[in-house]
């Protein structure tokens, strides 16, 4: 965002809000690619099943708690950014498990 030092603050805020609305509309218009997130979720589920299979309840609680907090914070961030409903859930899911795209 560029601005003139001599322009009033209200003009800057209006321009900033317009630019932010344009970016938000562009982000919502593009469909999310969730293939990598599905891979990441499967890897986490397999790890949780293996931890429960081998009787490691402490590790199971830690790993599941970390991913639960990660998802909750990503969902809160998406809601604070102006997304609601299904798109907010998809963004949080993609942020939490999207690292699976590297496999």
PDB file of C-alpha atoms in Angstrom:
ATOM      1  CA  UNK A   1       0.000   0.000   0.000  1.00  0.00           C
ATOM      2  CA  UNK A   2       1.401   3.363  -0.965  1.00  0.00           C
ATOM      3  CA  UNK A   3       0.137   6.670   0.304  1.00  0.00           C
ATOM      4  CA  UNK A   4       0.874  10.346   0.154  1.00  0.00           C
ATOM      5  CA  UNK A   5       2.151  11.805   3.403  1.00  0.00           C
ATOM      6  CA  UNK A   6      -0.080  14.846   3.002  1.00  0.00           C
ATOM      7  CA  UNK A   7      -3.376  13.041   2.516  1.00  0.00           C
ATOM      8  CA  UNK A   8      -5.757  12.760   5.469  1.00  0.00           C
ATOM      9  CA  UNK A   9      -5.898   9.601   7.531  1.00  0.00           C
ATOM     10  CA  UNK A  10      -9.527   8.979   6.597  1.00  0.00           C
ATOM     11  CA  UNK A  11      -8.608   8.785   2.898  1.00  0.00           C
ATOM     12  CA  UNK A  12      -5.830   6.294   3.688  1.00  0.00           C
ATOM     13  CA  UNK A  13      -8.204   4.148   5.731  1.00  0.00           C
ATOM     14  CA  UNK A  14     -10.807   4.131   2.961  1.00  0.00           C
ATOM     15  CA  UNK A  15      -8.233   3.130   0.356  1.00  0.00           C
ATOM     16  CA  UNK A  16      -6.797   0.469   2.638  1.00  0.00           C
ATOM     17  CA  UNK A  17     -10.286  -0.951   3.287  1.00  0.00           C
ATOM     18  CA  UNK A  18     -11.003  -1.029  -0.462  1.00  0.00           C
ATOM     19  CA  UNK A  19      -7.710  -2.818  -1.196  1.00  0.00           C
ATOM     20  CA  UNK A  20      -8.371  -5.285   1.602  1.00  0.00           C
ATOM     21  CA  UNK A  21     -11.868  -5.989   0.248  1.00  0.00           C
ATOM     22  CA  UNK A  22     -10.433  -6.594  -3.240  1.00  0.00           C
ATOM     23  CA  UNK A  23      -7.848  -9.045  -1.892  1.00  0.00           C
ATOM     24  CA  UNK A  24     -10.496 -10.847   0.170  1.00  0.00           C
ATOM     25  CA  UNK A  25     -12.825 -11.150  -2.844  1.00  0.00           C
ATOM     26  CA  UNK A  26      -9.983 -12.461  -5.007  1.00  0.00           C
ATOM     27  CA  UNK A  27      -8.999 -14.992  -2.342  1.00  0.00           C
ATOM     28  CA  UNK A  28     -12.582 -16.239  -1.975  1.00  0.00           C
ATOM     29  CA  UNK A  29     -13.020 -16.538  -5.746  1.00  0.00           C
ATOM     30  CA  UNK A  30     -10.107 -18.964  -6.156  1.00  0.00           C
ATOM     31  CA  UNK A  31     -11.002 -22.542  -5.188  1.00  0.00           C
ATOM     32  CA  UNK A  32      -8.728 -24.168  -2.631  1.00  0.00           C
ATOM     33  CA  UNK A  33      -6.633 -27.153  -3.654  1.00  0.00           C
ATOM     34  CA  UNK A  34      -7.124 -29.611  -0.792  1.00  0.00           C
ATOM     35  CA  UNK A  35      -5.242 -32.638  -2.164  1.00  0.00           C
ATOM     36  CA  UNK A  36      -2.148 -31.894  -0.097  1.00  0.00           C
ATOM     37  CA  UNK A  37      -4.280 -31.284   2.974  1.00  0.00           C
ATOM     38  CA  UNK A  38      -5.954 -34.671   2.517  1.00  0.00           C
ATOM     39  CA  UNK A  39      -2.527 -36.333   2.351  1.00  0.00           C
ATOM     40  CA  UNK A  40      -1.446 -34.520   5.518  1.00  0.00           C
ATOM     41  CA  UNK A  41      -4.648 -35.520   7.326  1.00  0.00           C
ATOM     42  CA  UNK A  42      -4.172 -39.168   6.351  1.00  0.00           C
ATOM     43  CA  UNK A  43      -0.590 -39.097   7.629  1.00  0.00           C
ATOM     44  CA  UNK A  44      -1.741 -37.622  10.951  1.00  0.00           C
ATOM     45  CA  UNK A  45      -4.558 -40.170  11.265  1.00  0.00           C
ATOM     46  CA  UNK A  46      -2.168 -43.045  10.577  1.00  0.00           C
ATOM     47  CA  UNK A  47       0.248 -41.663  13.178  1.00  0.00           C
ATOM     48  CA  UNK A  48      -2.555 -41.347  15.736  1.00  0.00           C
ATOM     49  CA  UNK A  49      -3.766 -44.892  15.036  1.00  0.00           C
ATOM     50  CA  UNK A  50      -0.224 -46.219  15.442  1.00  0.00           C
ATOM     51  CA  UNK A  51       0.227 -44.322  18.709  1.00  0.00           C
ATOM     52  CA  UNK A  52      -3.010 -45.744  20.078  1.00  0.00           C
ATOM     53  CA  UNK A  53      -2.158 -49.229  18.777  1.00  0.00           C
ATOM     54  CA  UNK A  54       1.162 -49.268  20.609  1.00  0.00           C
ATOM     55  CA  UNK A  55      -0.385 -47.909  23.812  1.00  0.00           C
ATOM     56  CA  UNK A  56       1.174 -44.462  23.988  1.00  0.00           C
ATOM     57  CA  UNK A  57      -1.690 -42.368  25.422  1.00  0.00           C
ATOM     58  CA  UNK A  58       0.528 -39.442  26.439  1.00  0.00           C
ATOM     59  CA  UNK A  59       1.998 -39.092  22.955  1.00  0.00           C
ATOM     60  CA  UNK A  60      -1.464 -39.590  21.444  1.00  0.00           C
ATOM     61  CA  UNK A  61      -2.830 -36.741  23.552  1.00  0.00           C
ATOM     62  CA  UNK A  62       0.068 -34.438  22.738  1.00  0.00           C
ATOM     63  CA  UNK A  63      -0.046 -35.014  18.980  1.00  0.00           C
ATOM     64  CA  UNK A  64      -3.828 -34.778  18.731  1.00  0.00           C
ATOM     65  CA  UNK A  65      -3.833 -31.704  20.991  1.00  0.00           C
ATOM     66  CA  UNK A  66      -1.237 -29.937  18.867  1.00  0.00           C
ATOM     67  CA  UNK A  67      -3.229 -30.498  15.687  1.00  0.00           C
ATOM     68  CA  UNK A  68      -6.484 -29.522  17.414  1.00  0.00           C
ATOM     69  CA  UNK A  69      -4.963 -26.245  18.621  1.00  0.00           C
ATOM     70  CA  UNK A  70      -3.398 -25.651  15.203  1.00  0.00           C
ATOM     71  CA  UNK A  71      -6.775 -26.114  13.502  1.00  0.00           C
ATOM     72  CA  UNK A  72      -8.612 -23.978  16.067  1.00  0.00           C
ATOM     73  CA  UNK A  73      -6.156 -21.109  15.699  1.00  0.00           C
ATOM     74  CA  UNK A  74      -6.312 -21.352  11.882  1.00  0.00           C
ATOM     75  CA  UNK A  75     -10.116 -21.290  12.056  1.00  0.00           C
ATOM     76  CA  UNK A  76     -10.067 -18.264  14.356  1.00  0.00           C
ATOM     77  CA  UNK A  77      -7.664 -16.536  11.976  1.00  0.00           C
ATOM     78  CA  UNK A  78      -9.937 -17.290   8.997  1.00  0.00           C
ATOM     79  CA  UNK A  79     -12.977 -15.924  10.843  1.00  0.00           C
ATOM     80  CA  UNK A  80     -11.040 -12.804  11.881  1.00  0.00           C
ATOM     81  CA  UNK A  81     -10.013 -12.360   8.245  1.00  0.00           C
ATOM     82  CA  UNK A  82     -13.665 -12.244   7.204  1.00  0.00           C
ATOM     83  CA  UNK A  83     -14.286 -15.791   6.009  1.00  0.00           C
ATOM     84  CA  UNK A  84     -17.292 -17.636   7.339  1.00  0.00           C
ATOM     85  CA  UNK A  85     -18.862 -21.025   6.869  1.00  0.00           C
ATOM     86  CA  UNK A  86     -17.462 -23.666   4.580  1.00  0.00           C
ATOM     87  CA  UNK A  87     -14.691 -21.532   3.106  1.00  0.00           C
ATOM     88  CA  UNK A  88     -13.335 -20.742   6.587  1.00  0.00           C
ATOM     89  CA  UNK A  89     -13.296 -24.447   7.442  1.00  0.00           C
ATOM     90  CA  UNK A  90     -11.533 -25.273   4.176  1.00  0.00           C
ATOM     91  CA  UNK A  91      -8.913 -22.589   4.772  1.00  0.00           C
ATOM     92  CA  UNK A  92      -8.285 -23.828   8.321  1.00  0.00           C
ATOM     93  CA  UNK A  93      -8.071 -27.426   7.093  1.00  0.00           C
ATOM     94  CA  UNK A  94      -5.644 -26.393   4.371  1.00  0.00           C
ATOM     95  CA  UNK A  95      -3.487 -24.421   6.814  1.00  0.00           C
ATOM     96  CA  UNK A  96      -3.425 -27.297   9.309  1.00  0.00           C
ATOM     97  CA  UNK A  97      -2.767 -30.214   6.966  1.00  0.00           C
ATOM     98  CA  UNK A  98      -1.553 -28.541   3.766  1.00  0.00           C
ATOM     99  CA  UNK A  99       2.024 -29.524   4.514  1.00  0.00           C
ATOM    100  CA  UNK A 100       1.116 -32.969   3.148  1.00  0.00           C
ATOM    101  CA  UNK A 101       1.511 -31.514  -0.342  1.00  0.00           C
ATOM    102  CA  UNK A 102       5.269 -31.990   0.049  1.00  0.00           C
ATOM    103  CA  UNK A 103       4.965 -35.792   0.093  1.00  0.00           C
TER     104      UNK A 103
END
